[in-house]
Amino acid sequence: MINVSVVGAGQTKFGRHPEYDLRELFSFAAVEAIEEAGISPTDVEAAFIGNLSADRFNNQCHIAPMMVDFAGMKGIPATKCEAACASSATALRAAILAIESGIHDVVIAAGVEKMSDQPTPSVIETLAMAADQTFEAGPGITFPGIFAVLAVAHMHKYGTTREQFASVAVKNHANAVHNPLAQYQKEITMEKALSSRMVAWPLGLFDCSPISDGAAAVVLVRTKEARKYTDAPVKIIASTQASDTMNLCDRDDLSTLGAARRASHKAYKQAKLEPQDIDFAEVHDCFTIAEIIATEDLGFFKPGQGGPAVEQGLTRIGAEKPINTSGGLKAKGHPVGATGVSQLRELYLQLRNEAGKRQVPNADVGLTHNVGGTGASCAIHIASRW
Ligand SMILES: CC(C)(COP(=O)(O)OP(=O)(O)OC[C@H]1O[C@@H](n2cnc3c(N)ncnc32)[C@H](O)[C@@H]1OP(=O)(O)O)[C@@H](O)C(=O)NCCC(=O)NCCS
């Protein structure tokens, strides 16, 4: 059983931020989380910061000390964690383990990414470095193409349709309308989603997460101490991670992600829960097909039923299994290194009844699912109301 709780959370608005640099984005999120925890930056003992590629996006390596120094935490151990788009979920796990080990009492887990400094082709080339260079990125495939391959495999095996992909986008854009920090706070129609320009068949523009800047942070403490910081801490009751082959051609089945199945199986065991006990989830919808696969891999719906479920509205707020109440990567935005911690921030808000118009009624237990690369990494966290 995990004995770590969240006592403060912060996030910048996701989107394009030419006016701020990486350290400013980190600082906005970190200081918000620290203030919410009712502590000062000098009370934080260690920081773990997710980031995919500040070296390529912003010409800056070795970012962790720079981030903590700027945010008033000078001198503490500061470590960058990288697992592609799952970078900040692995930072979160490292922070949890640092507390569980007994070495630290107050730790910040965060993520930051500033992608929009580069033009789109260069961003896409950098993201492709998270796929296998020899078998995938080198020969020329990039992420929209890779997820298009998974989409075709799912369509072929289960009859999943482009309308079902579009249902994910329509739902997530509708949720993001109520998230003031989302990149796209605008609804879209099925017609608009289906008629958007093709990126990599069968995935069009509205099947893709956007290019984003942003940061997210949480303050973690030992659960038995958590009430000293806030009346409504959020308990982390599972933290797991699994891996898979880097290249798709070594996998038996492209309609599922093995790392997500393995990590979620372990997470349910750790939390002593079953998929039906999860009230809502933030899942890694980097492309709409990824949300459908996630809801199957997490055991919310049987294999092949994720598409019909979203089409029938079962994953809307107020329905059986609300998914991506924040707007998800699709509409909230996907500053890749910040996404995992941002997902936990949504759980923190929901479990404290602070999610406003996107609040899930009776939300007691939530789950985050953060995928790195083509699914070679996956980290799962489960959190519950105090
Ligand atoms: C799909 C993609 C190629 C579009 O990039 P682009 O062609 O440079 O698009 P632009 O930035 O020129 O934007 C053109 C318009 O589309 C909108 N737009 C861009 N991406 C969008 C998206 N994913 N969803 C909705 N709208 C989007 C922009 O807001 C802009 O609208 P406007 O004209 O009203 O201002 C890019 O968003 C992308 O690569 N996404 C995937 C990112 C990724 O792979 N992440 C990692 C996943 S593992």
XYZ file of C-alpha atoms and ligand atoms in Angstrom:
434
model
C 0.000 0.000 0.000
C 1.298 3.479 -0.864
C 1.464 5.985 2.015
C 1.785 9.229 0.072
C -0.768 12.016 -0.369
C -1.103 15.114 -2.537
C -1.512 18.319 -0.522
C -1.126 20.931 -3.259
C -1.401 21.073 -7.043
C -0.734 23.712 -9.676
C -0.827 24.059 -13.443
C -0.292 26.739 -16.079
C -2.768 27.214 -18.857
C -1.764 24.833 -21.642
C -1.309 26.346 -25.103
C 1.238 28.470 -26.881
C 3.239 30.735 -24.563
C 5.819 32.742 -26.534
C 5.902 35.225 -23.634
C 7.339 32.769 -21.082
C 10.431 30.575 -20.963
C 10.685 27.071 -19.534
C 11.673 28.145 -16.006
C 8.813 30.639 -15.787
C 6.271 28.010 -16.814
C 7.664 25.576 -14.228
C 7.690 28.277 -11.589
C 4.020 29.257 -12.096
C 2.886 25.653 -11.551
C 5.325 24.840 -8.741
C 4.642 27.999 -6.726
C 0.878 27.461 -7.043
C 1.236 23.887 -5.717
C 3.532 25.028 -2.891
C 1.222 27.881 -1.853
C -1.761 25.557 -1.916
C 0.103 23.189 0.419
C 0.583 26.142 2.783
C 4.378 25.810 2.791
C 7.291 27.838 1.489
C 9.591 26.771 -1.381
C 12.383 26.226 1.153
C 10.291 23.495 2.854
C 10.532 21.313 -0.263
C 13.280 18.690 0.143
C 13.590 17.260 -3.364
C 12.167 17.728 -6.872
C 11.556 15.287 -9.711
C 10.701 16.995 -12.999
C 9.390 15.343 -16.152
C 10.577 16.713 -19.474
C 10.941 15.055 -22.848
C 13.329 17.273 -24.741
C 14.216 20.763 -23.563
C 17.539 20.095 -25.306
C 15.890 19.984 -28.751
C 12.862 22.232 -28.140
C 14.698 24.952 -26.173
C 18.448 24.271 -26.556
C 18.669 23.568 -22.843
C 19.972 20.442 -21.112
C 20.248 19.889 -17.369
C 17.037 21.730 -16.624
C 16.134 20.466 -13.126
C 18.524 22.643 -11.054
C 17.586 25.656 -13.168
C 13.870 25.075 -12.521
C 14.146 24.718 -8.739
C 16.561 27.640 -8.408
C 14.170 29.971 -10.246
C 11.196 28.786 -8.156
C 12.952 29.491 -4.825
C 14.074 25.927 -4.020
C 17.786 26.564 -4.528
C 20.123 23.806 -3.385
C 17.723 20.834 -3.142
C 18.337 17.620 -5.109
C 16.613 18.170 -8.456
C 16.297 15.428 -11.037
C 14.914 15.397 -14.568
C 12.951 12.252 -15.494
C 12.431 11.238 -19.130
C 10.097 8.564 -20.459
C 8.834 10.350 -23.585
C 5.214 11.500 -23.075
C 5.097 9.600 -19.745
C 7.997 11.648 -18.338
C 6.103 13.362 -15.538
C 4.277 10.201 -14.419
C 7.723 8.659 -13.933
C 8.792 11.828 -12.059
C 5.713 11.350 -9.894
C 6.671 7.731 -9.214
C 10.231 8.776 -8.342
C 8.851 11.367 -5.899
C 6.517 8.780 -4.322
C 9.405 6.324 -3.953
C 11.591 9.045 -2.389
C 8.974 9.508 0.349
C 8.256 5.792 0.700
C 11.989 5.143 1.157
C 11.969 7.375 4.222
C 14.626 9.676 2.762
C 12.391 12.704 2.159
C 9.187 14.047 3.744
C 8.101 16.851 1.365
C 8.728 16.365 -2.350
C 7.575 18.143 -5.468
C 6.748 16.171 -8.624
C 6.332 18.243 -11.736
C 6.518 18.314 -15.502
C 7.295 21.044 -17.998
C 7.566 21.279 -21.775
C 7.761 24.186 -24.177
C 7.245 22.812 -27.659
C 6.110 25.871 -29.602
C 9.576 27.462 -29.832
C 10.126 25.201 -32.869
C 8.172 24.971 -36.141
C 5.796 21.976 -36.494
C 8.095 19.805 -38.708
C 10.905 20.158 -36.186
C 8.566 19.371 -33.239
C 7.357 16.254 -35.025
C 10.953 15.160 -35.743
C 11.890 15.590 -32.070
C 8.802 13.682 -30.872
C 9.698 10.868 -33.292
C 12.917 10.354 -31.326
C 10.669 8.623 -28.747
C 10.019 5.868 -31.313
C 12.568 3.277 -32.445
C 15.156 5.018 -34.662
C 16.203 1.857 -36.479
C 12.805 0.426 -37.336
C 10.402 3.388 -37.148
C 11.549 7.028 -36.968
C 14.666 6.469 -39.096
C 12.737 5.023 -42.059
C 10.346 8.000 -41.763
C 7.269 7.256 -39.684
C 6.227 9.892 -37.108
C 3.691 9.736 -34.255
C 0.488 10.440 -36.189
C 1.544 7.631 -38.563
C 2.351 5.243 -35.715
C -1.030 5.762 -34.044
C -2.684 5.471 -37.459
C -1.170 1.971 -37.651
C -2.759 1.124 -34.263
C -6.051 2.636 -35.456
C -6.073 0.494 -38.594
C -5.276 -2.632 -36.551
C -8.209 -1.835 -34.226
C -10.551 -1.146 -37.141
C -9.521 -4.391 -38.821
C -9.931 -6.521 -35.684
C -13.068 -4.970 -34.178
C -14.746 -2.887 -36.866
C -13.953 0.364 -35.020
C -15.008 3.390 -37.077
C -13.826 6.943 -37.772
C -17.117 8.103 -36.182
C -16.054 6.409 -32.959
C -12.675 8.177 -33.089
C -14.502 11.468 -33.688
C -16.774 10.771 -30.673
C -13.655 10.874 -28.464
C -12.692 14.295 -29.868
C -16.221 15.739 -29.564
C -16.528 14.562 -25.922
C -13.091 15.820 -24.901
C -13.575 19.222 -26.549
C -16.940 19.496 -24.726
C -15.250 18.718 -21.380
C -12.474 21.249 -22.051
C -15.032 24.059 -22.389
C -15.294 23.863 -18.583
C -11.533 23.760 -17.993
C -10.127 27.303 -17.877
C -6.568 25.943 -18.295
C -7.341 23.970 -21.464
C -5.704 24.889 -24.771
C -8.956 24.599 -26.747
C -12.023 25.735 -24.823
C -14.363 25.241 -27.746
C -16.866 22.573 -28.671
C -16.646 20.803 -32.009
C -19.304 18.864 -33.909
C -19.031 15.372 -35.357
C -19.175 16.899 -38.837
C -16.278 19.238 -38.055
C -14.205 16.410 -36.580
C -14.874 14.085 -39.504
C -14.251 16.679 -42.197
C -11.006 18.059 -40.738
C -7.882 17.769 -42.846
C -6.344 14.302 -42.964
C -3.045 13.969 -41.043
C -2.357 10.210 -41.316
C -5.315 8.112 -42.451
C -7.595 7.346 -40.653
C -6.590 10.155 -38.260
C -7.545 13.741 -39.129
C -6.590 16.997 -37.372
C -9.189 16.525 -34.625
C -7.914 13.031 -33.892
C -4.568 14.545 -32.816
C -3.450 16.205 -29.607
C -1.925 19.613 -30.338
C 1.546 21.086 -29.913
C 1.540 22.734 -26.467
C 3.538 24.560 -23.826
C 2.820 24.174 -20.131
C 3.731 22.894 -16.707
C 2.062 21.073 -13.824
C 3.206 20.328 -10.277
C 2.065 18.565 -7.109
C 3.377 18.611 -3.541
C 3.568 15.175 -1.947
C 3.902 14.242 1.730
C 3.521 11.116 3.837
C -0.191 10.300 4.251
C -0.100 10.288 8.042
C 1.231 13.885 7.956
C -1.081 15.122 5.200
C -3.789 16.670 7.387
C -1.210 19.122 8.751
C -1.150 20.732 5.307
C -4.765 20.641 4.142
C -8.218 19.501 5.244
C -8.692 17.608 1.997
C -5.567 15.714 0.961
C -5.832 13.213 -1.872
C -4.356 9.778 -1.178
C -2.279 7.990 -3.809
C -3.176 4.327 -3.443
C -1.311 2.838 -6.416
C 1.760 3.778 -8.446
C 2.953 1.363 -11.102
C 4.921 1.354 -14.323
C 5.584 -1.191 -17.055
C 7.408 -1.351 -20.361
C 7.059 -3.021 -23.743
C 9.125 -3.536 -26.870
C 10.264 -0.227 -28.317
C 9.319 -1.165 -31.855
C 5.826 -2.121 -32.960
C 7.030 -4.914 -35.237
C 7.984 -7.026 -32.205
C 4.449 -6.935 -30.788
C 1.868 -9.677 -31.253
C -1.174 -7.426 -31.313
C -1.299 -3.765 -32.377
C -4.835 -3.197 -31.100
C -3.689 -3.022 -27.457
C -0.740 -1.711 -25.402
C 0.849 -4.452 -23.282
C 2.586 -1.971 -20.944
C -0.775 -0.393 -20.079
C -2.354 -3.781 -19.400
C 0.573 -4.855 -17.203
C 0.819 -1.576 -15.275
C -2.935 -1.400 -14.659
C -3.108 -5.032 -13.544
C -0.414 -4.275 -10.942
C -2.130 -1.018 -9.950
C -5.491 -2.682 -9.284
C -3.690 -5.287 -7.166
C -1.797 -2.590 -5.253
C -4.979 -0.606 -4.564
C -7.031 -3.770 -3.933
C -9.578 -2.526 -6.463
C -11.170 -3.695 -9.708
C -11.752 -1.631 -12.871
C -15.422 -1.192 -11.899
C -14.331 0.532 -8.657
C -12.729 3.412 -10.600
C -15.198 6.325 -10.755
C -13.391 8.321 -13.483
C -10.066 8.359 -15.308
C -7.667 10.625 -17.143
C -6.201 8.553 -19.967
C -3.517 9.233 -22.549
C -5.520 10.296 -25.628
C -2.546 11.592 -27.643
C -4.662 10.448 -30.591
C -8.355 9.541 -30.355
C -7.658 5.843 -31.005
C -5.365 5.863 -27.949
C -8.312 6.708 -25.654
C -10.364 3.843 -27.085
C -7.476 1.402 -26.615
C -6.830 2.775 -23.088
C -10.402 2.180 -21.916
C -10.049 -1.428 -23.062
C -6.531 -1.983 -21.658
C -7.666 -0.591 -18.285
C -10.512 -3.126 -18.190
C -13.296 -0.505 -18.311
C -14.698 -2.082 -21.486
C -14.038 -5.423 -23.168
C -11.569 -5.489 -26.104
C -13.380 -4.017 -29.108
C -16.028 -2.291 -26.961
C -14.147 0.977 -26.333
C -15.345 2.445 -29.646
C -19.051 1.620 -29.161
C -18.807 2.806 -25.518
C -17.635 6.308 -26.410
C -20.117 6.495 -29.296
C -22.967 5.590 -26.908
C -21.893 8.318 -24.465
C -20.815 5.944 -21.681
C -17.622 7.942 -21.067
C -19.241 11.379 -20.703
C -19.391 13.235 -17.373
C -22.456 11.905 -15.549
C -22.376 8.568 -17.403
C -21.045 5.154 -16.362
C -17.301 5.879 -16.673
C -16.300 9.516 -17.242
C -13.037 9.683 -19.186
C -10.838 12.761 -19.612
C -13.014 15.222 -17.739
C -10.203 17.811 -18.115
C -10.535 17.686 -21.914
C -7.718 15.138 -22.172
C -4.584 15.574 -24.214
C -6.817 16.216 -27.218
C -8.349 19.476 -25.985
C -6.649 20.378 -22.697
C -3.355 20.134 -24.621
C -0.275 17.930 -24.464
C 2.954 19.650 -23.399
C 4.415 16.164 -23.382
C 6.636 16.277 -20.265
C 3.883 17.907 -18.174
C 0.978 15.640 -19.070
C 1.258 12.917 -16.379
C 1.285 15.337 -13.447
C -1.451 17.407 -15.060
C -3.588 14.241 -15.130
C -3.037 13.836 -11.374
C -3.998 17.474 -10.842
C -7.364 16.706 -12.443
C -7.835 13.816 -9.995
C -6.880 16.170 -7.144
C -9.569 18.671 -8.186
C -12.246 16.041 -8.791
C -11.595 14.209 -5.512
C -11.838 17.504 -3.606
C -15.081 18.504 -5.407
C -13.265 21.471 -6.953
C -13.752 20.684 -10.650
C -16.601 23.158 -11.173
C -18.877 22.486 -14.132
C -16.906 19.382 -15.079
C -17.260 17.808 -11.606
C -17.974 14.073 -11.596
C -20.767 13.374 -9.088
C -19.658 11.143 -6.171
C -16.045 10.895 -7.350
C -14.228 8.791 -4.757
C -11.538 7.005 -6.789
C -9.761 8.162 -9.961
C -7.045 6.716 -12.188
C -4.367 8.240 -14.440
C -2.892 6.422 -17.456
C 0.187 8.066 -19.000
C 1.843 6.459 -22.023
C 5.377 7.059 -23.296
C 6.243 6.813 -26.991
C 4.473 4.073 -28.877
C 3.507 2.406 -25.585
C 7.007 1.263 -24.630
C 6.362 2.915 -21.249
C 3.162 3.243 -19.261
C 2.660 4.537 -15.711
C -0.602 4.238 -13.798
C -1.633 6.043 -10.627
C -4.805 5.544 -8.608
C -5.904 8.179 -6.101
C -8.774 8.339 -3.657
C -10.655 10.870 -1.608
C -9.351 11.069 1.953
C -1.785 17.774 -36.092
C -0.630 18.753 -36.204
C 0.372 18.240 -37.251
C -1.163 20.126 -36.613
O -0.092 21.031 -36.620
P -0.037 22.218 -37.690
O -0.332 21.676 -39.049
O 1.256 22.943 -37.516
O -1.224 23.108 -37.258
P -1.159 24.664 -36.993
O -0.360 24.904 -35.743
O -0.702 25.354 -38.248
O -2.649 25.022 -36.695
C -3.607 25.250 -37.710
C -4.958 25.410 -37.028
O -5.352 24.122 -36.501
C -5.506 24.189 -35.080
N -4.930 22.953 -34.553
C -3.661 22.537 -34.624
N -3.542 21.330 -34.060
C -4.765 20.994 -33.617
C -5.279 19.871 -32.948
N -4.487 18.844 -32.631
N -6.590 19.842 -32.635
C -7.394 20.870 -32.953
N -6.972 21.979 -33.612
C -5.664 22.023 -33.936
C -4.712 25.417 -34.640
O -5.249 25.983 -33.469
C -4.927 26.338 -35.831
O -6.205 26.934 -35.737
P -6.469 28.443 -36.193
O -6.107 28.476 -37.659
O -7.922 28.673 -35.904
O -5.542 29.266 -35.354
C 0.083 18.896 -34.828
O -0.846 19.399 -33.889
C 0.641 17.595 -34.321
O 1.696 17.130 -34.772
N -0.001 16.950 -33.343
C 0.478 15.696 -32.783
C 1.461 15.965 -31.679
C 2.069 14.684 -31.174
O 2.416 13.794 -31.924
N 2.239 14.574 -29.865
C 2.830 13.418 -29.239
C 1.843 12.335 -29.222
S 2.513 10.784 -28.709
